[in-house]
Amino acid sequence: MDVEKKVLEMLKPKREEYELIENVYKKIAEKIEEKASSSGIQVEVTLQGSIAHDTWLSGDRDLDIFVLFPLTMTLEELRAKGFNILLEAAKEIGRYELRFAEHPYVRVFLNGVEADLVPAFKVPDPGKIVSAVDRTPFHTEYINKTLTPEDKDQVRLLKKFMKTIGVYGAELKTKGFSGYAVELLVAKYKSFRKILEEASNWEIPIFINTLENVDWEVFKKKLRRKYPDSVIYMPDPVDPLRNVTANVSLKTLSTFILGARCYLNSPSIDFFNAKPQPISIDEVVKHSTNRCLVVLKYTLSDPPPPDVLWGELQRVETNVVNLLNNRDFEIMDSSTWTNEKDVAYIILEASLCSIPEYKLYIGPRVTVRERSESFISKHSQNEYGPWIGKDGRLRSLRKRRTYSIVDALRELASEYNSPPHLKPITPSVSRLHLEIAEEIVEKGGYAWLVEFVLKKPSWMAKCTG
Amino acid sequence: MDVEKKVLEMLKPKREEYELIENVYKKIAEKIEEKASSSGIQVEVTLQGSIAHDTWLSGDRDLDIFVLFPLTMTLEELRAKGFNILLEAAKEIGRYELRFAEHPYVRVFLNGVEADLVPAFKVPDPGKIVSAVDRTPFHTEYINKTLTPEDKDQVRLLKKFMKTIGVYGAELKTKGFSGYAVELLVAKYKSFRKILEEASNWEIPIFINTLENVDWEVFKKKLRRKYPDSVIYMPDPVDPLRNVTANVSLKTLSTFILGARCYLNSPSIDFFNAKPQPISIDEVVKHSTNRCLVVLKYTLSDPPPPDVLWGELQRVETNVVNLLNNRDFEIMDSSTWTNEKDVAYIILEASLCSIPEYKLYIGPRVTVRERSESFISKHSQNEYGPWIGKDGRLRSLRKRRTYSIVDALRELASEYNSPPHLKPITPSVSRLHLEIAEEIVEKGGYAWLVEFVLKKPSWMAKCTG
């Protein structure tokens, strides 16, 4: 328990941080209101997300400012006039960027704080939402009415724990738990400890009832039908048929379960401190000697929004692994990373970069007449055989077209490289070497590369005595 | 049919050959009778085997001379006094060698003929035999009373066919059909063609009834109990519970079945003409580039009798293949050869001579609590991992102790090299290269080596249109 107390002292935002945030928010809100009123449109500027919930971590200074427009506007009007109000405001506030998720929005930077200005509709209840962002104010309302200040500290602990073991964040980059999912877990189980205790016994798929007054068995079936591929189901109390944890992957959930067990086994500050292993890039590259680590690099000129980009990269990664497995390469691990700006990498580890030049085909026993005849005629032009093995089966050795993994990846690019934004880009393929490793580091992928090469999460060492 | 007629003309011994054999036999028989009578022991000198059966092939000039001693002698007396009479005779006949199978005997060489002088007991019926050689005269009697001269030509065809495809010879070297087994097949099915037609439909195990007046279903069960590992059962009419084909291996039987099918598909003189493929040893070695062919060489100083030696070598071969498979080497083919004098070789083909330096271990899903904990503690000291894969399973990479096949074969010698006569000899291990290939050729293993490297029996090309 001591660990958690100590950690919490670090995690809770300081008085000055609250004040800074408050000031920034006020300035932005005023500017938006000014722009709105001069456009003659009535808006409500609201604070949402972890700051509004008071579940944010010290150091995280990301404001979610939702500007609620009247439902009398059309979605087109919102995206044109409404968005323009935010843009005009942003121009007068400071540095800004246009962003696009399901919805276009504006990001502004002020006094070291990053604020997203999101246009949304003010709807009377969650059943009336036009787009997902309209649901957010109801989450804020639900959390603030449900969680006590003590609960919110438990949220902070769980968030930080999840960040450290790499399972926090619902984007495709992480396929993990959203902040709201963490808050709902605390609403359900009350304490960080209790959640870990529960998680350490989870069986997959797991169903967590966040609702009152439902026939849970019936409801589970409905959720399952709507989200057949989910590994964890947690309905949104604000919109019950929505699974808040729909995006959590099997790997992420498994990591959380194991992480929970490890922590309970020996609670330590290491679980709240994502320090990358201190290792030089030379040493990382040295670790790749006598292993087969291969990097595909995509140079991006006009990348799509992050979730689209990550989704396409992950699809390519899956394609690549399947194609290589079919070609007899044993792919032991793979991962994807992008800085979401100008470059993306897929890294693979195979057991061999060159597989045997000849492939062994084992046919039927000669007593299986038709199949053995067809084996012989099919393999009669092979380099070696057919011959009969000691087990009475026909065998043959055929030369492979490609036995180098780098060649195979170059040859098969048109097959795996199918997603729309990546299709026009020819990935460059090479084994991991110092130059490309340095480039990855320079682009911001140090932690990702080190984790892939070393495969030693520091917290996992704590799992067993 | 034309093919068989033509072949038969070549196979039938010429008049001069019969005369030569006759003369040699007479000379030897006289000498033995002279030595016996001067020792005061009454013997009967008899001709046995394929020459006595008139089923021998032109060019094969091997006499089996069985000297039958009275049952009043003990086995010790036979092996001392009886053997000595043959030895004394041999000394006066010409060049000779002492031989030892189940039984000691003498081999003499005269006028280009090789004659084995075998001491045996004259027993009243096959139920009274003291050692296996005593059974032989009853085989001769049975064959000569059963086979017509036409049948005997069919035996010649089948023998030559079997020699060509490598399935003739009951010794462990071949694990094939004995001459007597061939004769029994002809006694049963009458013609070469008919036997191939039968064989081409054989299912394994196969039972061939050579007996009259037995309840065959009951008898099959008895045979099976006595020879649980046989793949073909053919009782000896002279000693029904003896399986004449007990030594036939699955590989040999499969080869015969396929060979039969191939021949019937397109009868050709190639099936009676075991010409090795005309290929230079340089080219053979060239074929081993980019493949992993490894040779174990035993230098023999005092080799045991051939069947003992072959048996031990085959045991080592099996051991080696199993051990290497357990060490993750994929062994695609293996074979053994010895000149039975001063050298023996085991050759292996693996898909790789160097397997990956790191081995991937795939553990349980993290939800399987106890097994995942034990996986983590077992693998926590490994070079890489444990980590969690996309499938939610734990994984780990451990460095292998040995990843070169040559190193593994050197390290494991004490494990596989267990049979008594080979145990004291350290095999030398190397990849196939020109020098060792030339040595194998010089020792008489050309055909064996070529077959192993090229894996293309010339007759198998005929199996399909």
mmCIF file of N, CA and C in Angstrom, chain A residues 188-289:
data_model
loop_
_atom_site.group_PDB
_atom_site.id
_atom_site.type_symbol
_atom_site.label_atom_id
_atom_site.label_comp_id
_atom_site.label_asym_id
_atom_site.label_seq_id
_atom_site.Cartn_x
_atom_site.Cartn_y
_atom_site.Cartn_z
ATOM 1 N N LYS A 188 -16.880 0.598 -10.804
ATOM 2 C CA LYS A 188 -17.370 -0.749 -10.510
ATOM 3 C C LYS A 188 -16.674 -1.351 -9.281
ATOM 4 N N TYR A 189 -15.347 -1.319 -9.269
ATOM 5 C CA TYR A 189 -14.610 -2.072 -8.243
ATOM 6 C C TYR A 189 -14.020 -1.196 -7.140
ATOM 7 N N LYS A 190 -14.162 0.108 -7.298
ATOM 8 C CA LYS A 190 -13.761 1.085 -6.266
ATOM 9 C C LYS A 190 -12.249 1.281 -6.118
ATOM 10 N N SER A 191 -11.454 0.221 -5.968
ATOM 11 C CA SER A 191 -10.033 0.506 -5.744
ATOM 12 C C SER A 191 -9.136 -0.134 -6.794
ATOM 13 N N PHE A 192 -7.993 0.524 -6.945
ATOM 14 C CA PHE A 192 -6.930 0.039 -7.833
ATOM 15 C C PHE A 192 -6.586 -1.414 -7.515
ATOM 16 N N ARG A 193 -6.361 -1.692 -6.244
ATOM 17 C CA ARG A 193 -6.025 -3.046 -5.797
ATOM 18 C C ARG A 193 -7.087 -4.066 -6.183
ATOM 19 N N LYS A 194 -8.348 -3.674 -5.909
ATOM 20 C CA LYS A 194 -9.438 -4.610 -6.172
ATOM 21 C C LYS A 194 -9.513 -4.930 -7.670
ATOM 22 N N ILE A 195 -9.274 -3.920 -8.503
ATOM 23 C CA ILE A 195 -9.318 -4.142 -9.952
ATOM 24 C C ILE A 195 -8.215 -5.120 -10.369
ATOM 25 N N LEU A 196 -7.029 -4.926 -9.813
ATOM 26 C CA LEU A 196 -5.938 -5.852 -10.167
ATOM 27 C C LEU A 196 -6.265 -7.261 -9.693
ATOM 28 N N GLU A 197 -6.844 -7.358 -8.516
ATOM 29 C CA GLU A 197 -7.210 -8.691 -8.008
ATOM 30 C C GLU A 197 -8.217 -9.363 -8.932
ATOM 31 N N GLU A 198 -9.201 -8.576 -9.363
ATOM 32 C CA GLU A 198 -10.171 -9.124 -10.316
ATOM 33 C C GLU A 198 -9.467 -9.535 -11.616
ATOM 34 N N ALA A 199 -8.705 -8.605 -12.143
ATOM 35 C CA ALA A 199 -8.078 -8.834 -13.457
ATOM 36 C C ALA A 199 -7.166 -10.056 -13.418
ATOM 37 N N SER A 200 -6.520 -10.252 -12.288
ATOM 38 C CA SER A 200 -5.566 -11.358 -12.231
ATOM 39 C C SER A 200 -6.266 -12.708 -12.365
ATOM 40 N N ASN A 201 -7.570 -12.730 -12.208
ATOM 41 C CA ASN A 201 -8.329 -13.983 -12.375
ATOM 42 C C ASN A 201 -9.203 -14.011 -13.620
ATOM 43 N N TRP A 202 -9.085 -12.975 -14.449
ATOM 44 C CA TRP A 202 -9.962 -12.923 -15.613
ATOM 45 C C TRP A 202 -9.731 -14.090 -16.560
ATOM 46 N N GLU A 203 -10.851 -14.584 -17.097
ATOM 47 C CA GLU A 203 -10.808 -15.529 -18.212
ATOM 48 C C GLU A 203 -11.262 -14.752 -19.440
ATOM 49 N N ILE A 204 -10.771 -15.104 -20.592
ATOM 50 C CA ILE A 204 -11.110 -14.365 -21.809
ATOM 51 C C ILE A 204 -12.168 -15.124 -22.601
ATOM 52 N N PRO A 205 -13.254 -14.506 -23.090
ATOM 53 C CA PRO A 205 -13.600 -13.089 -22.947
ATOM 54 C C PRO A 205 -14.189 -12.798 -21.578
ATOM 55 N N ILE A 206 -14.018 -11.550 -21.172
ATOM 56 C CA ILE A 206 -14.494 -11.137 -19.855
ATOM 57 C C ILE A 206 -15.655 -10.138 -20.044
ATOM 58 N N PHE A 207 -16.655 -10.241 -19.198
ATOM 59 C CA PHE A 207 -17.813 -9.343 -19.246
ATOM 60 C C PHE A 207 -17.896 -8.596 -17.922
ATOM 61 N N ILE A 208 -17.953 -7.281 -17.974
ATOM 62 C CA ILE A 208 -18.038 -6.486 -16.746
ATOM 63 C C ILE A 208 -19.341 -5.685 -16.739
ATOM 64 N N ASN A 209 -20.160 -5.974 -15.773
ATOM 65 C CA ASN A 209 -21.466 -5.336 -15.720
ATOM 66 C C ASN A 209 -21.393 -3.963 -15.058
ATOM 67 N N THR A 210 -21.551 -2.934 -15.877
ATOM 68 C CA THR A 210 -21.526 -1.552 -15.377
ATOM 69 C C THR A 210 -22.940 -0.986 -15.297
ATOM 70 N N LEU A 211 -23.921 -1.858 -15.503
ATOM 71 C CA LEU A 211 -25.313 -1.373 -15.604
ATOM 72 C C LEU A 211 -26.120 -1.778 -14.388
ATOM 73 N N GLU A 212 -27.207 -1.077 -14.188
ATOM 74 C CA GLU A 212 -28.150 -1.475 -13.148
ATOM 75 C C GLU A 212 -29.429 -1.901 -13.832
ATOM 76 N N ASN A 213 -30.165 -2.766 -13.186
ATOM 77 C CA ASN A 213 -31.482 -3.145 -13.691
ATOM 78 C C ASN A 213 -31.499 -3.685 -15.114
ATOM 79 N N VAL A 214 -30.520 -4.541 -15.430
ATOM 80 C CA VAL A 214 -30.638 -5.244 -16.718
ATOM 81 C C VAL A 214 -30.576 -6.734 -16.440
ATOM 82 N N ASP A 215 -31.176 -7.517 -17.358
ATOM 83 C CA ASP A 215 -30.997 -8.960 -17.298
ATOM 84 C C ASP A 215 -29.631 -9.232 -17.925
ATOM 85 N N TRP A 216 -28.629 -9.408 -17.086
ATOM 86 C CA TRP A 216 -27.243 -9.407 -17.544
ATOM 87 C C TRP A 216 -26.937 -10.527 -18.528
ATOM 88 N N GLU A 217 -27.503 -11.709 -18.302
ATOM 89 C CA GLU A 217 -27.226 -12.824 -19.221
ATOM 90 C C GLU A 217 -27.740 -12.512 -20.626
ATOM 91 N N VAL A 218 -28.923 -11.934 -20.696
ATOM 92 C CA VAL A 218 -29.486 -11.550 -21.996
ATOM 93 C C VAL A 218 -28.635 -10.453 -22.622
ATOM 94 N N PHE A 219 -28.230 -9.514 -21.772
ATOM 95 C CA PHE A 219 -27.472 -8.376 -22.268
ATOM 96 C C PHE A 219 -26.113 -8.791 -22.832
ATOM 97 N N LYS A 220 -25.468 -9.728 -22.135
ATOM 98 C CA LYS A 220 -24.166 -10.244 -22.602
ATOM 99 C C LYS A 220 -24.280 -10.789 -24.021
ATOM 100 N N LYS A 221 -25.369 -11.532 -24.252
ATOM 101 C CA LYS A 221 -25.561 -12.107 -25.592
ATOM 102 C C LYS A 221 -25.676 -11.029 -26.648
ATOM 103 N N LYS A 222 -26.401 -9.948 -26.298
ATOM 104 C CA LYS A 222 -26.557 -8.843 -27.248
ATOM 105 C C LYS A 222 -25.215 -8.181 -27.561
ATOM 106 N N LEU A 223 -24.433 -7.967 -26.488
ATOM 107 C CA LEU A 223 -23.125 -7.333 -26.677
ATOM 108 C C LEU A 223 -22.248 -8.189 -27.578
ATOM 109 N N ARG A 224 -22.316 -9.483 -27.296
ATOM 110 C CA ARG A 224 -21.468 -10.408 -28.039
ATOM 111 C C ARG A 224 -21.837 -10.417 -29.517
ATOM 112 N N ARG A 225 -23.135 -10.327 -29.779
ATOM 113 C CA ARG A 225 -23.587 -10.310 -31.169
ATOM 114 C C ARG A 225 -23.107 -9.037 -31.854
ATOM 115 N N LYS A 226 -23.148 -7.932 -31.107
ATOM 116 C CA LYS A 226 -22.752 -6.666 -31.728
ATOM 117 C C LYS A 226 -21.236 -6.545 -31.882
ATOM 118 N N TYR A 227 -20.479 -7.133 -30.944
ATOM 119 C CA TYR A 227 -19.014 -7.048 -30.988
ATOM 120 C C TYR A 227 -18.428 -8.468 -30.951
ATOM 121 N N PRO A 228 -18.541 -9.211 -32.045
ATOM 122 C CA PRO A 228 -18.174 -10.631 -31.975
ATOM 123 C C PRO A 228 -16.683 -10.860 -31.725
ATOM 124 N N ASP A 229 -15.851 -9.866 -32.002
ATOM 125 C CA ASP A 229 -14.412 -10.097 -31.878
ATOM 126 C C ASP A 229 -13.801 -9.541 -30.598
ATOM 127 N N SER A 230 -14.609 -8.910 -29.764
ATOM 128 C CA SER A 230 -14.032 -8.318 -28.551
ATOM 129 C C SER A 230 -13.566 -9.386 -27.579
ATOM 130 N N VAL A 231 -12.556 -9.038 -26.787
ATOM 131 C CA VAL A 231 -12.071 -9.954 -25.758
ATOM 132 C C VAL A 231 -12.515 -9.484 -24.371
ATOM 133 N N ILE A 232 -12.951 -8.234 -24.284
ATOM 134 C CA ILE A 232 -13.491 -7.725 -23.026
ATOM 135 C C ILE A 232 -14.685 -6.828 -23.341
ATOM 136 N N TYR A 233 -15.757 -7.027 -22.569
ATOM 137 C CA TYR A 233 -17.005 -6.301 -22.798
ATOM 138 C C TYR A 233 -17.338 -5.486 -21.558
ATOM 139 N N MET A 234 -17.510 -4.162 -21.753
ATOM 140 C CA MET A 234 -17.886 -3.304 -20.636
ATOM 141 C C MET A 234 -18.842 -2.255 -21.205
ATOM 142 N N PRO A 235 -20.153 -2.404 -20.959
ATOM 143 C CA PRO A 235 -21.096 -1.477 -21.586
ATOM 144 C C PRO A 235 -20.953 -0.063 -21.028
ATOM 145 N N ASP A 236 -21.212 0.892 -21.884
ATOM 146 C CA ASP A 236 -21.174 2.304 -21.512
ATOM 147 C C ASP A 236 -22.485 2.639 -20.808
ATOM 148 N N PRO A 237 -22.463 3.015 -19.512
ATOM 149 C CA PRO A 237 -23.727 3.265 -18.801
ATOM 150 C C PRO A 237 -24.562 4.342 -19.480
ATOM 151 N N VAL A 238 -23.885 5.174 -20.254
ATOM 152 C CA VAL A 238 -24.547 6.283 -20.920
ATOM 153 C C VAL A 238 -25.196 5.835 -22.229
ATOM 154 N N ASP A 239 -24.761 4.702 -22.761
ATOM 155 C CA ASP A 239 -25.240 4.192 -24.055
ATOM 156 C C ASP A 239 -24.981 2.680 -24.050
ATOM 157 N N PRO A 240 -25.860 1.948 -23.314
ATOM 158 C CA PRO A 240 -25.520 0.589 -22.873
ATOM 159 C C PRO A 240 -25.075 -0.380 -23.961
ATOM 160 N N LEU A 241 -25.566 -0.230 -25.205
ATOM 161 C CA LEU A 241 -25.153 -1.213 -26.206
ATOM 162 C C LEU A 241 -23.789 -0.895 -26.824
ATOM 163 N N ARG A 242 -23.132 0.110 -26.297
ATOM 164 C CA ARG A 242 -21.790 0.439 -26.760
ATOM 165 C C ARG A 242 -20.783 -0.228 -25.819
ATOM 166 N N ASN A 243 -19.838 -0.968 -26.416
ATOM 167 C CA ASN A 243 -18.787 -1.613 -25.616
ATOM 168 C C ASN A 243 -17.595 -0.671 -25.491
ATOM 169 N N VAL A 244 -17.369 -0.159 -24.284
ATOM 170 C CA VAL A 244 -16.307 0.825 -24.060
ATOM 171 C C VAL A 244 -14.926 0.228 -24.346
ATOM 172 N N THR A 245 -14.818 -1.100 -24.192
ATOM 173 C CA THR A 245 -13.518 -1.758 -24.375
ATOM 174 C C THR A 245 -13.479 -2.569 -25.678
ATOM 175 N N ALA A 246 -14.251 -2.112 -26.667
ATOM 176 C CA ALA A 246 -14.336 -2.859 -27.930
ATOM 177 C C ALA A 246 -12.981 -3.006 -28.606
ATOM 178 N N ASN A 247 -12.129 -2.001 -28.437
ATOM 179 C CA ASN A 247 -10.857 -1.996 -29.165
ATOM 180 C C ASN A 247 -9.712 -2.720 -28.450
ATOM 181 N N VAL A 248 -9.975 -3.176 -27.225
ATOM 182 C CA VAL A 248 -8.873 -3.812 -26.484
ATOM 183 C C VAL A 248 -8.495 -5.129 -27.183
ATOM 184 N N SER A 249 -7.209 -5.300 -27.469
ATOM 185 C CA SER A 249 -6.777 -6.510 -28.169
ATOM 186 C C SER A 249 -6.443 -7.613 -27.178
ATOM 187 N N LEU A 250 -6.362 -8.813 -27.702
ATOM 188 C CA LEU A 250 -6.001 -9.967 -26.875
ATOM 189 C C LEU A 250 -4.635 -9.768 -26.218
ATOM 190 N N LYS A 251 -3.713 -9.212 -26.967
ATOM 191 C CA LYS A 251 -2.380 -8.976 -26.426
ATOM 192 C C LYS A 251 -2.440 -7.968 -25.274
ATOM 193 N N THR A 252 -3.184 -6.877 -25.490
ATOM 194 C CA THR A 252 -3.298 -5.853 -24.463
ATOM 195 C C THR A 252 -3.954 -6.404 -23.199
ATOM 196 N N LEU A 253 -5.061 -7.109 -23.399
ATOM 197 C CA LEU A 253 -5.770 -7.638 -22.242
ATOM 198 C C LEU A 253 -4.886 -8.642 -21.493
ATOM 199 N N SER A 254 -4.182 -9.490 -22.251
ATOM 200 C CA SER A 254 -3.293 -10.463 -21.625
ATOM 201 C C SER A 254 -2.203 -9.756 -20.834
ATOM 202 N N THR A 255 -1.687 -8.689 -21.407
ATOM 203 C CA THR A 255 -0.641 -7.933 -20.730
ATOM 204 C C THR A 255 -1.174 -7.351 -19.421
ATOM 205 N N PHE A 256 -2.400 -6.848 -19.473
ATOM 206 C CA PHE A 256 -2.981 -6.272 -18.254
ATOM 207 C C PHE A 256 -3.183 -7.352 -17.183
ATOM 208 N N ILE A 257 -3.685 -8.500 -17.606
ATOM 209 C CA ILE A 257 -3.924 -9.591 -16.650
ATOM 210 C C ILE A 257 -2.611 -10.016 -15.998
ATOM 211 N N LEU A 258 -1.589 -10.217 -16.837
ATOM 212 C CA LEU A 258 -0.298 -10.652 -16.296
ATOM 213 C C LEU A 258 0.314 -9.552 -15.437
ATOM 214 N N GLY A 259 0.201 -8.319 -15.934
ATOM 215 C CA GLY A 259 0.744 -7.187 -15.180
ATOM 216 C C GLY A 259 0.096 -7.098 -13.803
ATOM 217 N N ALA A 260 -1.212 -7.309 -13.753
ATOM 218 C CA ALA A 260 -1.931 -7.265 -12.475
ATOM 219 C C ALA A 260 -1.358 -8.317 -11.530
ATOM 220 N N ARG A 261 -1.170 -9.494 -12.062
ATOM 221 C CA ARG A 261 -0.661 -10.582 -11.239
ATOM 222 C C ARG A 261 0.745 -10.263 -10.738
ATOM 223 N N CYS A 262 1.558 -9.725 -11.639
ATOM 224 C CA CYS A 262 2.934 -9.406 -11.276
ATOM 225 C C CYS A 262 2.968 -8.357 -10.174
ATOM 226 N N TYR A 263 2.119 -7.343 -10.343
ATOM 227 C CA TYR A 263 2.109 -6.266 -9.352
ATOM 228 C C TYR A 263 1.698 -6.795 -7.994
ATOM 229 N N LEU A 264 0.625 -7.593 -7.966
ATOM 230 C CA LEU A 264 0.145 -8.119 -6.684
ATOM 231 C C LEU A 264 1.207 -9.002 -6.038
ATOM 232 N N ASN A 265 1.947 -9.652 -6.883
ATOM 233 C CA ASN A 265 3.022 -10.534 -6.430
ATOM 234 C C ASN A 265 4.131 -9.754 -5.729
ATOM 235 N N SER A 266 4.512 -8.638 -6.330
ATOM 236 C CA SER A 266 5.496 -7.782 -5.659
ATOM 237 C C SER A 266 5.295 -6.354 -6.119
ATOM 238 N N PRO A 267 4.457 -5.648 -5.354
ATOM 239 C CA PRO A 267 4.162 -4.246 -5.700
ATOM 240 C C PRO A 267 5.461 -3.452 -5.718
ATOM 241 N N SER A 268 5.622 -2.633 -6.727
ATOM 242 C CA SER A 268 6.874 -1.891 -6.859
ATOM 243 C C SER A 268 6.621 -0.637 -7.667
ATOM 244 N N ILE A 269 7.445 0.346 -7.417
ATOM 245 C CA ILE A 269 7.308 1.611 -8.130
ATOM 246 C C ILE A 269 7.619 1.454 -9.613
ATOM 247 N N ASP A 270 8.319 0.354 -9.959
ATOM 248 C CA ASP A 270 8.628 0.085 -11.376
ATOM 249 C C ASP A 270 7.378 -0.003 -12.250
ATOM 250 N N PHE A 271 6.246 -0.359 -11.617
ATOM 251 C CA PHE A 271 5.016 -0.489 -12.403
ATOM 252 C C PHE A 271 4.373 0.857 -12.705
ATOM 253 N N PHE A 272 4.988 1.933 -12.199
ATOM 254 C CA PHE A 272 4.424 3.259 -12.432
ATOM 255 C C PHE A 272 5.443 4.174 -13.088
ATOM 256 N N ASN A 273 6.458 3.573 -13.628
ATOM 257 C CA ASN A 273 7.584 4.360 -14.083
ATOM 258 C C ASN A 273 8.126 3.755 -15.381
ATOM 259 N N ALA A 274 7.620 4.247 -16.502
ATOM 260 C CA ALA A 274 7.972 3.643 -17.778
ATOM 261 C C ALA A 274 9.334 4.107 -18.274
ATOM 262 N N LYS A 275 10.360 3.749 -17.525
ATOM 263 C CA LYS A 275 11.683 4.194 -17.986
ATOM 264 C C LYS A 275 12.206 3.186 -19.013
ATOM 265 N N PRO A 276 12.556 3.672 -20.201
ATOM 266 C CA PRO A 276 13.119 2.732 -21.174
ATOM 267 C C PRO A 276 14.469 2.252 -20.662
ATOM 268 N N GLN A 277 14.810 1.032 -21.030
ATOM 269 C CA GLN A 277 16.075 0.470 -20.578
ATOM 270 C C GLN A 277 17.224 1.306 -21.129
ATOM 271 N N PRO A 278 18.165 1.662 -20.277
ATOM 272 C CA PRO A 278 19.244 2.528 -20.747
ATOM 273 C C PRO A 278 20.235 1.701 -21.559
ATOM 274 N N ILE A 279 20.131 1.793 -22.858
ATOM 275 C CA ILE A 279 21.006 0.999 -23.707
ATOM 276 C C ILE A 279 21.313 1.813 -24.955
ATOM 277 N N SER A 280 22.572 1.764 -25.356
ATOM 278 C CA SER A 280 22.969 2.556 -26.523
ATOM 279 C C SER A 280 22.470 1.874 -27.786
ATOM 280 N N ILE A 281 22.348 2.679 -28.819
ATOM 281 C CA ILE A 281 21.806 2.149 -30.068
ATOM 282 C C ILE A 281 22.785 1.138 -30.687
ATOM 283 N N ASP A 282 24.070 1.349 -30.440
ATOM 284 C CA ASP A 282 25.082 0.366 -30.880
ATOM 285 C C ASP A 282 24.818 -0.996 -30.260
ATOM 286 N N GLU A 283 24.522 -0.974 -28.976
ATOM 287 C CA GLU A 283 24.271 -2.236 -28.282
ATOM 288 C C GLU A 283 22.997 -2.897 -28.791
ATOM 289 N N VAL A 284 21.983 -2.086 -29.063
ATOM 290 C CA VAL A 284 20.737 -2.638 -29.599
ATOM 291 C C VAL A 284 21.036 -3.370 -30.899
ATOM 292 N N VAL A 285 21.808 -2.718 -31.751
ATOM 293 C CA VAL A 285 22.118 -3.324 -33.054
ATOM 294 C C VAL A 285 22.965 -4.582 -32.856
ATOM 295 N N LYS A 286 23.837 -4.550 -31.864
ATOM 296 C CA LYS A 286 24.649 -5.743 -31.581
ATOM 297 C C LYS A 286 23.751 -6.930 -31.217
ATOM 298 N N HIS A 287 22.661 -6.643 -30.519
ATOM 299 C CA HIS A 287 21.723 -7.715 -30.157
ATOM 300 C C HIS A 287 21.055 -8.343 -31.367
ATOM 301 N N SER A 288 21.160 -7.697 -32.512
ATOM 302 C CA SER A 288 20.492 -8.271 -33.681
ATOM 303 C C SER A 288 21.429 -9.175 -34.481
ATOM 304 N N THR A 289 22.673 -9.273 -34.056
ATOM 305 C CA THR A 289 23.591 -10.206 -34.724
ATOM 306 C C THR A 289 23.087 -11.631 -34.481
#
